Each structure stands twice: as C-alpha cells, then as structure tokens.
Amino acid sequence: MQLREFKLERFFAAHEFSARYLLSASDCEALTLAELLALADDESLALWRDLKLGYTESAGHPLLRSAAAALYEGIAADEVLIAAPEELIFIAMNVLVAPGDGVIVTFPGYQSLYEVASALGARTTRWTLQPDASGWRLDLAALEQHITPATRLLVINFPHNPTGYLPGRDELNTILDLARQHNLVVFADEMYRLLEYDPGRRLPSVADVYERGIALGGLSKAFGLPGLRIGWLATHDRSFLARAQAFRDYTTICNSAPAEILGLMALRRAEQITARNLAIIRANLTLAEQFFAGHPDRFRWLPPQAGPVAFPQFIAGSPVAEFCRRALEQYDTMILPGDVFEVAGDHFRLGLGRRDFRAAMAALAA
Ligand SMILES: Cc1ncc(COP(=O)(O)O)c(C=O)c1O
C-alpha cells in the first residue's frame, strides 16, 4: 500500500511546536490534567488512583464504551470501538474498501478520509464544497451524478473541516436517502459534532439514523483532549465492528490505560466541557467577524456554521502560500494555506478554538 504524504500533518509537524501562535489549529484549547481531574466523578477518580498499567480490552474499557454510546440515541456500548481517531479512519477504510470500489468523499477535507481509500485501489470521487455569497455549500445534485454502479462508500464530514459547513437536517436526509437507494455504506466523520453554534442545528448522528452508517467521534476536537488519542466508531453494523476490531490487532491492539480513564472522566462531563469550548469559539468568532468586516478588500470571510475552523479566502492579490510564509517568518504565526488541502482559490484555515486567538490575530492584522 503506497500512501502519499499527508500534507496537512507534515505542515503541522514542521511548525506546530515551534511557531509562537497557531492561527489554524482545528482542536479546542486543551484542558490540563489538573482541570480534567477536578471535573471527574468519584468512580473515575477511584479507577485513576488504582489504575494498573497493563494491556487493556481491545474494543476499549467497557465503561468508556458505554460513556461514548451515551452520546447517541440508540447505540449500545457493544456497538462502539475505541481507538485513536486517525487510526479508526485507517482501520475503517481497510475494512470497507476493496480495489476498484467507487468511493465518494466530501472535498476539500482531512486527507486520510480519501487518501487511504485511494491507496487501497478505490476510485475516489471528490464531492466538492463551493463558496457562495453566504458561505460554503454542497451541491446535492452533484452527489447523485457522482454515484455509479461501482460506488460502495460515501464519506462525509459534518461539521466540516476546513470550512465549518453544516448541512440542514433536510439536506442530510436527502444525502442518506440517496445512499439508501444505492445501498451505500456511509462513513460519517463527526469529530466536530457537539460544536454547533446554534444547538438547534445539531444533526443526529449518522449512526443513529442510517442503518449502514458508521460514525467517527472523538475527544480531540470538541473536548479539547487530542493528547489522549481517544476516539470511537459507533455503528449498528456489528459484523463491520468485529472486522475492525480484528484489524486493530495489527495497529495498536488496545488503548493506553491512562488515556481510557481520563477519557471516561471527560465523556461523563461532556456537556460542561463542550460548553467551555463552544464559549471560546463564540468569542473568537465575534473577533474574526469584526476583523474581516474591516478588511473586505483583502479577505473574503466565508462564515462557518459549526466547529472550530473556517476557510476564508485571501484576495489581496498574492498567493496565499506566500502570505502564510510571511506570517510565519515575520510574526512567528502559523497559518495553514489552502494548498495543503489541495484546493485552489487562496483559502486558508482559521482555527477558532484557542484562547490566544486575539493575540494570534494580531499577525493577520499586521
Ligand atoms: C475531520 C477530521 N477527522 C479526523 C481527524 C483525526 O483526529 P486525531 O488527530 O485526533 O486522530 C481530524 C484531525 O484533524 C480531523 O480534522
């Protein structure tokens, strides 16, 4: 299997820990260990104190599986597999995709969502989001045109990275109706779920409303805990889960024991932690809107609807990659150019989840 370089991850590897400000992070401000322990309930604190650092159950700690399942309407604890989010994408694609399969993927997007399928010999088709006067849009008619007799899998990511796009409930229904008509498996990357600016617009998980749906969730983004490396797949498709678990014997076998208990603490305080993160995003969104309203000649603001990222456009005349290079060299600020998402149009990703957003925006202003 030949995987192309993961452009975004290589860019982060080069700059994430050396730049002073990160203006393009997709996670929310990380909690400290002390903050998380202070939130924990008595049972998880006792598990933490008495924790033995042995191997763990390969599907995940039963209490953690049940805490993840509680985020869904009708998912049982044994319909959940816990592993690192990126690992779960790799596992799911390996289990779901065979050479020659047609796979349709929302685009631009997190590269592994299409790269792994391509490397496995699938024919991937990019279902492309387009900017319009009010933000980013997906053309549902285009999805229908992309479906061929070879199509097996539809990969979607809502709320969407990097645009912050969130379809309406009707649009999701139309997507799932099409998938149903063509008997497609739907892999729904829901890593940014629970961060909807208007809670009334939160979509049901695809795992709850589509019989062949597989949802990816995790603690890295909405919970501000990427260092735990805890995510999960939720699905009613138990035969898929069994195959995914068996594949996992060749990746990490099981989770880190401390991460599982810390993850349990976080999931049991889901409302509190996601409310904290949403408050940070909302405050930063206001700053961003003010900033872009003041610079219509240089930037085209394309408002996100959910999540900690937006994908505005740089329209000042020079290539966005050059602009990002200067921000790094002169202002020690990392801004991710749209090139790493393989899209033209001089977009860049703005990360709204960090507490130092105001200071980081100073580089953009300068
Ligand atoms: C849409 C999406 N899915 C999955 C992941 C992977 O999450 P993790 O880095 O926690 O493995 C990311 C990370 O940026 C992402 O943006």
Tab-separated table of C-alpha atoms and ligand atoms in Angstrom:
chain	number	residue	atom	x	y	z
A	1	MET	CA	0.000	0.000	0.000
A	2	GLN	CA	1.520	3.309	-1.142
A	3	LEU	CA	0.282	6.318	0.819
A	4	ARG	CA	1.034	9.809	-0.430
A	5	GLU	CA	2.398	12.266	2.071
A	6	PHE	CA	-0.272	13.709	4.397
A	7	LYS	CA	0.262	17.371	3.516
A	8	LEU	CA	-1.516	18.938	6.490
A	9	GLU	CA	0.131	16.690	9.050
A	10	ARG	CA	3.592	17.339	7.538
A	11	PHE	CA	2.925	21.091	7.730
A	12	PHE	CA	1.887	20.796	11.392
A	13	ALA	CA	4.862	18.565	12.167
A	14	ALA	CA	7.168	21.262	10.799
A	15	HIS	CA	5.630	24.246	12.616
A	16	GLU	CA	3.149	23.294	15.360
A	17	PHE	CA	5.699	23.161	18.168
A	18	SER	CA	7.984	25.958	17.023
A	19	ALA	CA	5.659	28.796	15.941
A	20	ARG	CA	4.594	31.124	18.743
A	21	TYR	CA	0.964	31.379	17.590
A	22	LEU	CA	-1.153	28.828	15.804
A	23	LEU	CA	-3.894	30.561	13.902
A	24	SER	CA	-5.078	27.414	12.140
A	25	ALA	CA	-5.437	24.723	14.804
A	26	SER	CA	-8.534	22.563	14.456
A	27	ASP	CA	-8.699	21.475	18.080
A	28	CYS	CA	-10.057	23.457	21.006
A	29	GLU	CA	-7.910	24.796	23.830
A	30	ALA	CA	-6.550	21.676	25.547
A	31	LEU	CA	-7.552	21.013	29.139
A	32	THR	CA	-4.759	20.428	31.621
A	33	LEU	CA	-4.618	17.172	33.529
A	34	ALA	CA	-5.461	19.088	36.715
A	35	GLU	CA	-8.551	20.653	35.099
A	36	LEU	CA	-9.798	17.286	33.951
A	37	LEU	CA	-9.189	15.592	37.305
A	38	ALA	CA	-11.049	18.444	39.004
A	39	LEU	CA	-14.088	17.678	36.842
A	40	ALA	CA	-14.005	13.926	37.388
A	41	ASP	CA	-16.698	11.926	39.170
A	42	ASP	CA	-15.819	9.693	42.135
A	43	GLU	CA	-15.907	6.404	40.249
A	44	SER	CA	-13.445	7.517	37.555
A	45	LEU	CA	-11.188	9.097	40.165
A	46	ALA	CA	-11.051	5.769	42.008
A	47	LEU	CA	-10.259	3.984	38.718
A	48	TRP	CA	-7.488	6.532	38.113
A	49	ARG	CA	-5.957	6.069	41.564
A	50	ASP	CA	-5.952	2.284	41.392
A	51	LEU	CA	-5.066	2.013	37.719
A	52	LYS	CA	-2.812	-0.850	36.715
A	53	LEU	CA	-0.770	-0.104	33.623
A	54	GLY	CA	-1.453	-3.375	31.889
A	55	TYR	CA	-2.871	-4.094	28.454
A	56	THR	CA	-6.491	-3.011	28.091
A	57	GLU	CA	-9.531	-4.606	26.431
A	58	SER	CA	-9.079	-4.336	22.675
A	59	ALA	CA	-12.522	-2.804	21.983
A	60	GLY	CA	-11.996	-0.305	24.792
A	61	HIS	CA	-12.820	-0.126	28.502
A	62	PRO	CA	-16.485	-1.176	28.959
A	63	LEU	CA	-17.294	1.996	30.920
A	64	LEU	CA	-15.670	4.144	28.251
A	65	ARG	CA	-17.625	2.387	25.513
A	66	SER	CA	-20.816	2.961	27.406
A	67	ALA	CA	-19.970	6.651	28.051
A	68	ALA	CA	-19.327	7.112	24.304
A	69	ALA	CA	-22.557	5.258	23.454
A	70	ALA	CA	-24.464	7.691	25.697
A	71	LEU	CA	-23.757	10.464	23.150
A	72	TYR	CA	-26.087	8.691	20.704
A	73	GLU	CA	-29.820	7.990	20.681
A	74	GLY	CA	-29.764	4.267	20.154
A	75	ILE	CA	-26.183	2.993	20.164
A	76	ALA	CA	-25.303	0.289	22.690
A	77	ALA	CA	-21.923	0.055	24.427
A	78	ASP	CA	-21.024	-3.012	22.366
A	79	GLU	CA	-21.694	-1.052	19.171
A	80	VAL	CA	-18.672	1.138	19.937
A	81	LEU	CA	-14.971	0.545	19.209
A	82	ILE	CA	-12.454	2.828	20.925
A	83	ALA	CA	-9.102	3.773	19.337
A	84	ALA	CA	-7.294	6.905	18.142
A	85	PRO	CA	-9.430	8.826	15.616
A	86	GLU	CA	-6.877	8.767	12.797
A	87	GLU	CA	-6.277	5.073	13.445
A	88	LEU	CA	-10.008	4.430	13.173
A	89	ILE	CA	-10.141	6.087	9.748
A	90	PHE	CA	-7.280	3.852	8.634
A	91	ILE	CA	-8.915	0.741	10.065
A	92	ALA	CA	-12.373	1.542	8.696
A	93	MET	CA	-11.098	2.168	5.175
A	94	ASN	CA	-9.083	-1.035	5.224
A	95	VAL	CA	-12.134	-2.991	6.287
A	96	LEU	CA	-14.625	-1.263	3.981
A	97	VAL	CA	-12.743	-0.682	0.735
A	98	ALA	CA	-11.653	-3.149	-1.960
A	99	PRO	CA	-9.696	-2.354	-5.147
A	100	GLY	CA	-11.975	-0.934	-7.843
A	101	ASP	CA	-14.676	0.225	-5.424
A	102	GLY	CA	-16.137	3.652	-6.030
A	103	VAL	CA	-15.812	5.945	-3.020
A	104	ILE	CA	-17.295	9.444	-2.893
A	105	VAL	CA	-15.766	11.871	-0.405
A	106	THR	CA	-16.626	15.419	0.640
A	107	PHE	CA	-13.815	17.700	-0.550
A	108	PRO	CA	-11.694	19.561	0.489
A	109	GLY	CA	-11.146	17.525	3.599
A	110	TYR	CA	-8.954	15.759	6.075
A	111	GLN	CA	-6.643	13.890	3.724
A	112	SER	CA	-6.872	10.421	5.236
A	113	LEU	CA	-10.621	10.425	4.514
A	114	TYR	CA	-9.793	9.963	0.812
A	115	GLU	CA	-6.115	9.031	0.724
A	116	VAL	CA	-6.369	5.654	2.426
A	117	ALA	CA	-9.189	4.527	0.123
A	118	SER	CA	-7.192	5.647	-2.935
A	119	ALA	CA	-4.105	3.804	-1.703
A	120	LEU	CA	-6.225	0.677	-1.309
A	121	GLY	CA	-7.107	0.852	-5.001
A	122	ALA	CA	-10.509	2.534	-4.771
A	123	ARG	CA	-11.641	5.078	-7.330
A	124	THR	CA	-12.304	8.123	-5.189
A	125	THR	CA	-14.533	10.926	-6.419
A	126	ARG	CA	-14.368	14.312	-4.764
A	127	TRP	CA	-17.728	15.833	-3.870
A	128	THR	CA	-16.631	19.431	-3.729
A	129	LEU	CA	-17.929	22.205	-1.490
A	130	GLN	CA	-18.224	25.572	-3.194
A	131	PRO	CA	-18.250	29.060	-1.717
A	132	ASP	CA	-21.226	31.299	-2.472
A	133	ALA	CA	-22.351	34.725	-1.246
A	134	SER	CA	-23.247	33.472	2.248
A	135	GLY	CA	-20.656	30.756	2.916
A	136	TRP	CA	-19.866	27.203	1.835
A	137	ARG	CA	-22.410	24.951	0.078
A	138	LEU	CA	-22.668	21.357	-1.115
A	139	ASP	CA	-24.491	20.590	-4.329
A	140	LEU	CA	-26.793	17.630	-3.690
A	141	ALA	CA	-27.471	17.145	-7.401
A	142	ALA	CA	-23.718	16.678	-7.897
A	143	LEU	CA	-23.718	13.830	-5.373
A	144	GLU	CA	-26.309	11.964	-7.418
A	145	GLN	CA	-24.233	12.475	-10.561
A	146	HIS	CA	-21.137	11.078	-8.831
A	147	ILE	CA	-22.826	7.779	-7.947
A	148	THR	CA	-22.032	4.921	-10.345
A	149	PRO	CA	-22.789	1.173	-10.183
A	150	ALA	CA	-19.285	0.748	-8.674
A	151	THR	CA	-19.926	3.154	-5.772
A	152	ARG	CA	-19.847	1.382	-2.414
A	153	LEU	CA	-18.987	4.034	0.122
A	154	LEU	CA	-19.852	7.657	0.819
A	155	VAL	CA	-17.525	9.507	3.185
A	156	ILE	CA	-18.910	12.697	4.724
A	157	ASN	CA	-17.588	15.039	7.393
A	158	PHE	CA	-20.100	17.318	9.151
A	159	PRO	CA	-19.448	19.735	10.801
A	160	HIS	CA	-16.854	20.055	8.103
A	161	ASN	CA	-13.117	20.593	8.315
A	162	PRO	CA	-11.877	23.006	6.941
A	163	THR	CA	-14.969	25.067	6.019
A	164	GLY	CA	-17.181	24.836	9.132
A	165	TYR	CA	-20.064	23.846	6.844
A	166	LEU	CA	-23.041	22.077	8.394
A	167	PRO	CA	-25.905	20.867	6.216
A	168	GLY	CA	-29.503	21.261	7.318
A	169	ARG	CA	-31.496	18.269	8.509
A	170	ASP	CA	-33.334	18.138	5.153
A	171	GLU	CA	-30.053	18.062	3.290
A	172	LEU	CA	-28.731	15.249	5.472
A	173	ASN	CA	-31.953	13.332	4.844
A	174	THR	CA	-31.553	13.780	1.089
A	175	ILE	CA	-27.957	12.536	1.285
A	176	LEU	CA	-28.958	9.474	3.303
A	177	ASP	CA	-31.951	8.758	1.022
A	178	LEU	CA	-29.600	8.725	-1.953
A	179	ALA	CA	-27.183	6.463	-0.077
A	180	ARG	CA	-30.066	4.136	0.798
A	181	GLN	CA	-31.301	3.968	-2.802
A	182	HIS	CA	-27.821	2.931	-3.937
A	183	ASN	CA	-27.099	0.687	-0.975
A	184	LEU	CA	-24.024	2.664	0.074
A	185	VAL	CA	-22.201	2.444	3.372
A	186	VAL	CA	-21.876	5.941	4.851
A	187	PHE	CA	-18.762	6.724	6.877
A	188	ALA	CA	-19.551	9.938	8.769
A	189	ASP	CA	-16.632	11.744	10.332
A	190	GLU	CA	-18.376	13.555	13.199
A	191	MET	CA	-15.238	14.670	15.025
A	192	TYR	CA	-16.596	18.226	15.267
A	193	ARG	CA	-20.111	17.291	16.355
A	194	LEU	CA	-21.377	18.965	19.577
A	195	LEU	CA	-19.803	22.280	18.472
A	196	GLU	CA	-22.827	23.665	16.585
A	197	TYR	CA	-23.181	27.426	17.158
A	198	ASP	CA	-26.953	27.024	17.149
A	199	PRO	CA	-27.711	23.864	19.177
A	200	GLY	CA	-30.997	23.553	17.290
A	201	ARG	CA	-28.988	22.809	14.164
A	202	ARG	CA	-27.204	19.803	15.632
A	203	LEU	CA	-27.714	16.874	13.294
A	204	PRO	CA	-28.490	13.410	14.535
A	205	SER	CA	-25.513	11.108	14.275
A	206	VAL	CA	-25.472	9.093	11.072
A	207	ALA	CA	-25.005	6.026	13.306
A	208	ASP	CA	-28.481	6.679	14.721
A	209	VAL	CA	-30.376	7.437	11.543
A	210	TYR	CA	-28.800	5.337	8.817
A	211	GLU	CA	-28.751	1.564	9.044
A	212	ARG	CA	-25.474	1.265	7.119
A	213	GLY	CA	-23.918	4.271	8.852
A	214	ILE	CA	-20.606	4.262	10.683
A	215	ALA	CA	-19.880	7.372	12.760
A	216	LEU	CA	-16.456	8.531	13.896
A	217	GLY	CA	-16.355	10.578	17.087
A	218	GLY	CA	-13.557	11.545	19.408
A	219	LEU	CA	-12.143	13.664	22.190
A	220	SER	CA	-9.573	15.583	20.111
A	221	LYS	CA	-11.677	18.480	18.882
A	222	ALA	CA	-14.965	19.132	20.703
A	223	PHE	CA	-13.466	18.035	24.036
A	224	GLY	CA	-10.063	19.710	23.699
A	225	LEU	CA	-8.233	16.486	24.563
A	226	PRO	CA	-6.237	15.487	21.457
A	227	GLY	CA	-3.337	14.246	23.559
A	228	LEU	CA	-5.452	11.401	24.912
A	229	ARG	CA	-5.689	9.912	21.394
A	230	ILE	CA	-9.181	8.620	22.134
A	231	GLY	CA	-11.897	8.310	19.526
A	232	TRP	CA	-14.573	5.794	18.646
A	233	LEU	CA	-16.576	4.243	15.868
A	234	ALA	CA	-20.290	3.855	16.528
A	235	THR	CA	-22.467	1.674	14.327
A	236	HIS	CA	-25.256	-0.891	14.350
A	237	ASP	CA	-23.179	-2.928	11.905
A	238	ARG	CA	-21.692	-5.441	14.342
A	239	SER	CA	-20.046	-7.501	11.627
A	240	PHE	CA	-18.130	-4.397	10.496
A	241	LEU	CA	-17.135	-3.718	14.112
A	242	ALA	CA	-15.854	-7.260	14.553
A	243	ARG	CA	-13.713	-6.923	11.416
A	244	ALA	CA	-12.460	-3.500	12.533
A	245	GLN	CA	-11.508	-4.896	15.914
A	246	ALA	CA	-9.646	-7.781	14.290
A	247	PHE	CA	-7.780	-5.334	12.019
A	248	ARG	CA	-6.817	-3.335	15.093
A	249	ASP	CA	-4.670	-6.266	16.216
A	250	TYR	CA	-2.256	-5.019	13.551
A	251	THR	CA	-2.256	-1.357	14.585
A	252	THR	CA	-2.281	-0.638	18.340
A	253	ILE	CA	-4.012	-3.771	19.736
A	254	CYS	CA	-5.609	-1.725	22.526
A	255	ASN	CA	-5.714	1.753	24.065
A	256	SER	CA	-3.404	3.369	26.575
A	257	ALA	CA	-4.769	2.574	30.049
A	258	PRO	CA	-4.394	6.121	31.495
A	259	ALA	CA	-5.959	7.689	28.395
A	260	GLU	CA	-9.008	5.471	28.747
A	261	ILE	CA	-9.738	6.566	32.299
A	262	LEU	CA	-9.086	10.232	31.523
A	263	GLY	CA	-11.367	9.836	28.505
A	264	LEU	CA	-14.059	8.392	30.745
A	265	MET	CA	-13.828	11.429	33.019
A	266	ALA	CA	-14.239	13.718	30.014
A	267	LEU	CA	-17.161	11.861	28.450
A	268	ARG	CA	-19.017	11.908	31.753
A	269	ARG	CA	-18.680	15.707	31.717
A	270	ALA	CA	-19.450	16.089	28.016
A	271	GLU	CA	-21.897	18.958	28.414
A	272	GLN	CA	-19.632	21.002	30.644
A	273	ILE	CA	-16.519	20.543	28.506
A	274	THR	CA	-18.185	21.165	25.155
A	275	ALA	CA	-19.915	24.269	26.592
A	276	ARG	CA	-16.487	25.597	27.676
A	277	ASN	CA	-15.101	25.038	24.199
A	278	LEU	CA	-18.102	26.487	22.421
A	279	ALA	CA	-17.797	29.635	24.548
A	280	ILE	CA	-14.173	30.048	23.400
A	281	ILE	CA	-15.196	29.543	19.775
A	282	ARG	CA	-18.101	32.009	20.012
A	283	ALA	CA	-15.897	34.752	21.465
A	284	ASN	CA	-13.255	34.169	18.766
A	285	LEU	CA	-15.879	34.103	16.051
A	286	THR	CA	-17.011	37.575	17.071
A	287	LEU	CA	-13.409	38.824	16.850
A	288	ALA	CA	-12.978	37.188	13.459
A	289	GLU	CA	-16.200	38.675	12.105
A	290	GLN	CA	-15.167	42.145	13.254
A	291	PHE	CA	-11.739	41.741	11.726
A	292	PHE	CA	-12.946	40.519	8.345
A	293	ALA	CA	-15.704	43.139	8.196
A	294	GLY	CA	-12.926	45.721	8.443
A	295	HIS	CA	-10.859	44.242	5.594
A	296	PRO	CA	-13.220	43.364	2.726
A	297	ASP	CA	-10.584	44.325	0.163
A	298	ARG	CA	-8.076	41.711	1.401
A	299	PHE	CA	-10.190	38.841	2.727
A	300	ARG	CA	-13.422	37.151	1.818
A	301	TRP	CA	-14.983	35.858	5.015
A	302	LEU	CA	-16.959	32.656	4.496
A	303	PRO	CA	-18.796	32.153	7.801
A	304	PRO	CA	-18.700	28.695	9.396
A	305	GLN	CA	-21.828	27.203	10.998
A	306	ALA	CA	-20.244	24.793	13.452
A	307	GLY	CA	-16.891	23.720	14.787
A	308	PRO	CA	-13.560	25.420	15.457
A	309	VAL	CA	-12.462	26.065	11.866
A	310	ALA	CA	-13.293	28.397	8.993
A	311	PHE	CA	-11.857	28.610	5.494
A	312	PRO	CA	-11.814	32.237	4.348
A	313	GLN	CA	-10.185	33.470	1.181
A	314	PHE	CA	-7.167	35.721	0.786
A	315	ILE	CA	-7.927	38.151	-2.043
A	316	ALA	CA	-5.114	40.683	-1.698
A	317	GLY	CA	-3.515	39.620	-4.961
A	318	SER	CA	-0.541	37.464	-3.967
A	319	PRO	CA	-0.645	33.666	-3.464
A	320	VAL	CA	-1.923	32.616	-0.045
A	321	ALA	CA	1.079	30.321	0.482
A	322	GLU	CA	3.330	33.358	0.255
A	323	PHE	CA	1.129	35.221	2.765
A	324	CYS	CA	1.332	32.254	5.173
A	325	ARG	CA	5.100	32.028	4.736
A	326	ARG	CA	5.455	35.696	5.675
A	327	ALA	CA	3.183	35.299	8.709
A	328	LEU	CA	5.470	32.516	9.913
A	329	GLU	CA	8.761	34.247	9.201
A	330	GLN	CA	7.897	37.756	10.323
A	331	TYR	CA	5.260	37.178	13.012
A	332	ASP	CA	6.019	33.662	14.241
A	333	THR	CA	2.400	32.733	13.455
A	334	MET	CA	1.373	29.539	11.719
A	335	ILE	CA	-1.425	29.902	9.174
A	336	LEU	CA	-2.356	26.887	7.108
A	337	PRO	CA	-2.629	27.654	3.372
A	338	GLY	CA	-5.380	26.018	1.315
A	339	ASP	CA	-2.651	24.321	-0.748
A	340	VAL	CA	-2.280	21.626	1.922
A	341	PHE	CA	-5.921	20.713	1.225
A	342	GLU	CA	-5.085	20.554	-2.481
A	343	VAL	CA	-7.533	23.342	-3.308
A	344	ALA	CA	-7.021	26.405	-5.435
A	345	GLY	CA	-8.551	29.761	-4.626
A	346	ASP	CA	-6.140	31.121	-1.999
A	347	HIS	CA	-8.094	29.949	1.017
A	348	PHE	CA	-6.547	29.475	4.431
A	349	ARG	CA	-7.799	27.737	7.553
A	350	LEU	CA	-8.631	29.783	10.586
A	351	GLY	CA	-8.730	27.973	13.948
A	352	LEU	CA	-11.239	29.452	16.393
A	353	GLY	CA	-10.750	27.127	19.339
A	354	ARG	CA	-7.726	28.606	21.113
A	355	ARG	CA	-7.612	31.114	23.974
A	356	ASP	CA	-4.770	33.127	22.418
A	357	PHE	CA	-6.792	33.798	19.270
A	358	ARG	CA	-6.850	37.571	19.814
A	359	ALA	CA	-3.056	37.722	20.061
A	360	ALA	CA	-2.637	35.395	17.093
A	361	MET	CA	-4.950	37.574	15.008
A	362	ALA	CA	-2.501	40.415	15.524
A	363	ALA	CA	-0.257	38.796	12.931
A	364	LEU	CA	-3.084	38.766	10.427
A	365	ALA	CA	-3.811	42.400	11.195
A	366	ALA	CA	-0.144	43.330	10.811
B	1	LIG	C1	-12.091	15.687	10.161
B	1	LIG	C2	-11.046	15.026	10.993
B	1	LIG	N1	-11.128	13.713	11.212
B	1	LIG	C3	-10.213	13.056	11.935
B	1	LIG	C4	-9.148	13.720	12.488
B	1	LIG	C5	-8.124	12.937	13.246
B	1	LIG	O1	-8.181	13.171	14.621
B	1	LIG	P1	-6.923	12.851	15.521
B	1	LIG	O2	-5.876	13.841	15.131
B	1	LIG	O3	-7.360	13.054	16.906
B	1	LIG	O4	-6.505	11.453	15.250
B	1	LIG	C6	-9.005	15.092	12.274
B	1	LIG	C7	-7.840	15.825	12.840
B	1	LIG	O5	-7.554	16.939	12.490
B	1	LIG	C8	-9.975	15.756	11.519
B	1	LIG	O6	-9.914	17.079	11.278
